[in-house]
């Protein structure tokens, strides 16, 4: 099971305000699968997804579950001096893609 965290505003815009209907549909689909005997014993949702669904804030520690190397590198940046970080000439950018 793959999942990408999507900005809530982008998701709401793409669904045209019908996100409640989609949650209802997903719930019925999972319910039907369970009634037919399909038990998702091997399907475990990640803690990141569960926190997102529960509208709990995500923290840097949660990133470790998705990408250990990125988490370790960001932790290393926290301990570096401003001069060291400046000498690395890092740039941070975001490519925003909403639903494809």
Coordinates of N, CA, C and O in Angstrom, one line a residue:
X1 N 0.8 -1.2 0.0 CA 0.0 0.0 0.0 C 0.9 1.2 0.0 O 1.8 1.3 0.8
X2 N 0.7 2.1 -1.0 CA 1.5 3.3 -1.0 C 0.6 4.5 -0.7 O -0.6 4.5 -1.0
X3 N 1.2 5.5 -0.1 CA 0.5 6.7 0.3 C 1.4 7.9 0.3 O 2.5 7.8 0.8
X4 N 0.9 9.0 -0.3 CA 1.7 10.2 -0.2 C 0.9 11.2 0.6 O -0.4 11.3 0.4
X5 N 1.5 12.0 1.5 CA 0.8 13.0 2.2 C 0.5 14.1 1.2 O 1.4 14.7 0.6
X6 N -0.8 14.5 1.1 CA -1.2 15.5 0.2 C -1.8 16.7 1.0 O -2.4 16.5 2.1
X7 N -1.5 17.9 0.6 CA -2.0 19.1 1.3 C -3.5 19.0 1.3 O -4.2 18.8 0.3
X8 N -4.1 19.3 2.5 CA -5.5 19.2 2.7 C -6.3 20.1 1.8 O -7.3 19.8 1.3
X9 N -5.7 21.3 1.5 CA -6.4 22.3 0.7 C -6.4 21.8 -0.8 O -7.4 21.9 -1.5
X10 N -5.3 21.2 -1.2 CA -5.3 20.6 -2.6 C -6.2 19.5 -2.7 O -6.9 19.3 -3.8
X11 N -6.3 18.6 -1.7 CA -7.2 17.5 -1.8 C -8.6 17.9 -1.8 O -9.4 17.4 -2.6
X12 N -9.0 18.9 -1.0 CA -10.3 19.4 -1.0 C -10.7 20.1 -2.3 O -11.8 19.9 -2.8
X13 N -9.8 20.8 -2.9 CA -10.0 21.4 -4.2 C -10.2 20.4 -5.3 O -11.1 20.5 -6.1
X14 N -9.4 19.4 -5.2 CA -9.5 18.3 -6.3 C -10.8 17.5 -6.1 O -11.4 17.1 -7.1
X15 N -11.3 17.4 -4.9 CA -12.5 16.6 -4.7 C -13.8 17.4 -4.8 O -14.9 16.9 -4.7
X16 N -13.6 18.7 -5.0 CA -14.7 19.6 -5.1 C -15.6 19.6 -3.9 O -16.9 19.8 -4.1
X17 N -15.1 19.5 -2.7 CA -15.9 19.5 -1.5 C -16.6 18.2 -1.3 O -17.5 18.1 -0.4
X18 N -16.4 17.2 -2.0 CA -17.0 15.9 -1.8 C -16.2 14.9 -1.1 O -16.4 13.7 -1.2
X19 N -15.3 15.3 -0.2 CA -14.4 14.4 0.5 C -15.2 13.5 1.4 O -14.8 12.3 1.6
X20 N -16.2 14.0 2.0 CA -17.0 13.1 2.9 C -17.6 12.0 2.2 O -17.7 10.8 2.7
X21 N -18.0 12.2 0.9 CA -18.6 11.1 0.1 C -17.5 10.1 -0.2 O -17.8 8.9 -0.2
X22 N -16.3 10.5 -0.5 CA -15.2 9.6 -0.8 C -14.8 8.8 0.5 O -14.5 7.6 0.4
X23 N -14.8 9.4 1.6 CA -14.5 8.7 2.9 C -15.6 7.6 3.1 O -15.3 6.5 3.5
X24 N -16.9 8.0 2.8 CA -18.0 7.0 3.0 C -17.8 5.9 2.0 O -18.0 4.7 2.4
X25 N -17.5 6.2 0.8 CA -17.2 5.2 -0.2 C -16.1 4.2 0.2 O -16.3 3.0 0.1
X26 N -15.0 4.8 0.6 CA -13.9 3.9 1.1 C -14.3 3.1 2.2 O -13.9 1.9 2.3
X27 N -15.0 3.6 3.2 CA -15.5 2.8 4.3 C -16.4 1.7 3.9 O -16.3 0.5 4.4
X28 N -17.3 1.9 2.9 CA -18.2 0.9 2.4 C -17.4 -0.2 1.7 O -17.7 -1.4 1.8
X29 N -16.4 0.2 0.9 CA -15.6 -0.7 0.2 C -14.8 -1.6 1.1 O -14.8 -2.9 0.9
X30 N -14.2 -1.1 2.1 CA -13.5 -1.9 3.1 C -14.5 -2.8 3.9 O -14.2 -4.0 4.1
X31 N -15.7 -2.3 4.3 CA -16.7 -3.1 4.9 C -17.1 -4.2 4.1 O -17.3 -5.4 4.6
X32 N -17.4 -4.0 2.8 CA -17.8 -5.1 1.9 C -16.7 -6.2 1.8 O -17.0 -7.4 1.9
X33 N -15.5 -5.7 1.7 CA -14.4 -6.7 1.6 C -14.3 -7.5 2.9 O -14.1 -8.7 2.9
X34 N -14.5 -6.9 4.1 CA -14.5 -7.7 5.3 C -15.6 -8.6 5.4 O -15.5 -9.8 5.9
X35 N -16.8 -8.2 5.0 CA -18.0 -9.1 5.0 C -17.8 -10.3 4.1 O -18.3 -11.4 4.3
X36 N -17.0 -10.2 3.0 CA -16.8 -11.3 2.1 C -15.6 -12.1 2.5 O -15.2 -13.1 1.8
X37 N -15.1 -11.8 3.7 CA -14.0 -12.7 4.2 C -12.6 -12.3 3.9 O -11.7 -13.0 4.2
X38 N -12.4 -11.1 3.3 CA -11.1 -10.7 3.0 C -10.6 -9.9 4.3 O -11.0 -8.8 4.6
X39 N -9.7 -10.5 5.0 CA -9.2 -9.9 6.2 C -7.8 -9.4 5.8 O -6.9 -10.0 5.3
X40 N -7.6 -8.1 6.2 CA -6.4 -7.4 5.8 C -5.3 -7.7 6.9 O -4.7 -6.7 7.4
X41 N -5.0 -8.9 7.1 CA -4.0 -9.3 8.2 C -2.6 -8.8 7.8 O -1.8 -8.5 8.6
X42 N -2.3 -8.8 6.5 CA -1.0 -8.4 6.0 C -0.9 -7.0 5.6 O 0.1 -6.5 5.1
X43 N -2.0 -6.2 5.8 CA -2.0 -4.8 5.4 C -2.0 -4.0 6.7 O -2.9 -3.9 7.4
X44 N -0.9 -3.3 6.9 CA -0.7 -2.4 8.0 C -0.6 -1.0 7.6 O 0.3 -0.7 6.7
X45 N -1.4 -0.1 8.1 CA -1.3 1.3 7.7 C -0.1 1.9 8.5 O 0.1 1.6 9.7
X46 N 0.6 2.8 7.9 CA 1.8 3.4 8.5 C 1.3 4.4 9.6 O 0.2 4.9 9.5
X47 N 2.2 4.7 10.5 CA 1.8 5.6 11.6 C 1.6 7.0 11.0 O 0.8 7.8 11.5
X48 N 2.4 7.3 10.0 CA 2.2 8.6 9.3 C 0.8 8.8 8.8 O 0.1 9.8 9.0
X49 N 0.3 7.8 8.1 CA -1.1 7.8 7.5 C -2.1 7.9 8.7 O -3.0 8.7 8.6
X50 N -1.9 7.1 9.7 CA -2.9 7.1 10.8 C -2.9 8.5 11.5 O -4.0 9.0 11.8
X51 N -1.7 9.1 11.7 CA -1.7 10.4 12.3 C -2.4 11.4 11.4 O -3.1 12.3 11.9
X52 N -2.1 11.3 10.1 CA -2.7 12.3 9.2 C -4.3 12.1 9.2 O -5.0 13.1 9.2
X53 N -4.8 10.9 9.2 CA -6.2 10.7 9.2 C -6.8 11.1 10.5 O -8.0 11.6 10.5
X54 N -6.1 11.0 11.6 CA -6.6 11.5 12.9 C -6.3 13.0 13.1 O -6.6 13.5 14.2
X55 N -5.8 13.7 12.1 CA -5.5 15.1 12.1 C -4.6 15.5 13.2 O -4.7 16.6 13.8
X56 N -3.7 14.6 13.6 CA -2.6 14.9 14.5 C -1.4 15.5 13.8 O -1.2 15.1 12.6
X57 N -0.7 16.4 14.4 CA 0.4 17.1 13.7 C 1.5 16.1 13.4 O 1.8 15.2 14.3
X58 N 2.1 16.2 12.3 CA 3.3 15.3 12.0 C 4.6 16.1 12.4 O 4.6 17.3 12.3
X59 N 5.5 15.3 12.9 CA 6.8 15.8 13.4 C 7.9 15.2 12.6 O 7.8 14.3 11.9
X60 N 9.1 15.8 12.8 CA 10.3 15.3 12.2 C 10.6 13.8 12.5 O 11.0 13.0 11.7
X61 N 10.2 13.4 13.7 CA 10.4 12.0 14.1 C 9.6 11.1 13.2 O 10.0 9.9 13.0
X62 N 8.4 11.5 12.8 CA 7.6 10.7 11.9 C 8.2 10.4 10.6 O 8.0 9.4 9.9
X63 N 9.1 11.4 10.1 CA 9.8 11.2 8.8 C 10.7 10.0 8.8 O 10.9 9.4 7.8
X64 N 11.2 9.6 10.0 CA 12.1 8.5 10.1 C 11.5 7.2 9.6 O 12.1 6.4 9.1
X65 N 10.2 7.1 9.8 CA 9.4 5.9 9.4 C 9.4 5.8 7.9 O 9.4 4.7 7.3
X66 N 9.3 6.9 7.2 CA 9.2 7.0 5.7 C 10.6 7.0 5.0 O 10.8 6.3 4.0
X67 N 11.5 7.7 5.6 CA 12.8 7.9 4.9 C 13.9 8.1 6.0 O 14.1 9.2 6.4
X68 N 14.6 7.0 6.4 CA 15.5 7.1 7.5 C 16.7 8.0 7.1 O 17.2 8.7 8.0
X69 N 17.2 7.9 5.9 CA 18.3 8.7 5.5 C 18.0 10.2 5.5 O 18.8 11.0 6.0
X70 N 16.9 10.6 5.0 CA 16.5 12.0 5.0 C 16.4 12.5 6.4 O 16.8 13.6 6.8
X71 N 15.8 11.6 7.3 CA 15.6 12.0 8.7 C 17.0 12.2 9.3 O 17.2 13.2 10.0
X72 N 17.9 11.3 9.1 CA 19.2 11.4 9.7 C 20.0 12.7 9.2 O 20.6 13.4 10.0
X73 N 19.8 13.0 7.9 CA 20.5 14.2 7.3 C 19.9 15.5 7.9 O 20.6 16.4 8.2
X74 N 18.6 15.5 8.1 CA 17.9 16.7 8.7 C 18.3 16.9 10.1 O 18.5 18.0 10.6
X75 N 18.4 15.8 10.8 CA 18.9 15.8 12.2 C 20.3 16.4 12.3 O 20.7 17.1 13.2
X76 N 21.2 15.9 11.3 CA 22.6 16.4 11.3 C 22.6 17.9 11.1 O 23.4 18.6 11.6
X77 N 21.7 18.4 10.2 CA 21.6 19.9 9.9 C 21.3 20.6 11.2 O 21.8 21.8 11.4
X78 N 20.5 20.0 12.1 CA 20.1 20.7 13.3 C 21.3 21.0 14.2 O 21.3 21.9 15.0
X79 N 22.3 20.1 14.2 CA 23.4 20.2 15.0 C 24.6 21.1 14.4 O 25.5 21.4 15.1
X80 N 24.5 21.4 13.2 CA 25.6 22.1 12.5 C 25.5 23.6 12.8 O 24.4 24.1 13.1
X81 N 26.6 24.3 12.8 CA 26.6 25.7 13.0 C 26.1 26.4 11.8 O 26.1 25.9 10.7
X82 N 25.6 27.6 11.9 CA 25.1 28.4 10.8 C 26.1 28.6 9.7 O 25.8 28.6 8.5
X83 N 27.4 28.7 10.1 CA 28.5 28.9 9.1 C 28.6 27.6 8.2 O 28.8 27.7 7.0
X84 N 28.6 26.5 8.9 CA 28.7 25.2 8.2 C 27.6 25.0 7.2 O 27.8 24.6 6.0
X85 N 26.4 25.3 7.7 CA 25.2 25.2 6.8 C 25.3 26.1 5.6 O 25.0 25.7 4.5
X86 N 25.7 27.3 5.8 CA 25.9 28.3 4.8 C 26.9 27.8 3.7 O 26.7 28.0 2.5
X87 N 28.0 27.2 4.2 CA 29.1 26.8 3.3 C 28.6 25.6 2.4 O 29.2 25.3 1.4
X88 N 27.5 24.9 2.9 CA 27.0 23.8 2.1 C 26.2 24.2 0.8 O 26.0 23.4 -0.1
X89 N 25.8 25.5 0.8 CA 25.1 26.1 -0.3 C 23.8 25.3 -0.6 O 23.5 24.9 -1.8
X90 N 23.1 24.9 0.4 CA 21.9 24.1 0.2 C 20.7 25.0 -0.2 O 20.6 26.2 0.1
X91 N 19.9 24.4 -1.1 CA 18.7 25.1 -1.5 C 17.5 24.1 -1.2 O 17.7 22.9 -1.4
X92 N 16.4 24.6 -0.8 CA 15.3 23.8 -0.5 C 14.1 24.2 -1.4 O 13.8 25.4 -1.5
X93 N 13.5 23.3 -2.1 CA 12.4 23.7 -3.0 C 11.4 22.6 -3.0 O 11.6 21.4 -2.5
X94 N 10.2 22.9 -3.4 CA 9.1 22.0 -3.4 C 8.4 22.0 -4.7 O 8.1 23.0 -5.3
X95 N 8.3 20.8 -5.3 CA 7.5 20.6 -6.5 C 6.1 20.3 -6.1 O 5.9 19.3 -5.4
X96 N 5.1 21.1 -6.5 CA 3.7 20.8 -6.1 C 3.0 20.2 -7.2 O 2.7 20.8 -8.2
X97 N 2.5 19.0 -7.0 CA 1.7 18.3 -7.9 C 0.4 17.8 -7.2 O 0.5 17.2 -6.1
X98 N -0.7 18.2 -7.7 CA -2.0 17.9 -7.0 C -2.7 16.8 -7.8 O -3.2 17.1 -8.9
X99 N -2.8 15.7 -7.3 CA -3.5 14.5 -7.9 C -3.1 14.3 -9.3 O -3.9 14.3 -10.2
X100 N -1.8 14.1 -9.6 CA -1.3 13.7 -10.9 C -0.9 14.9 -11.7 O -0.4 14.8 -12.7

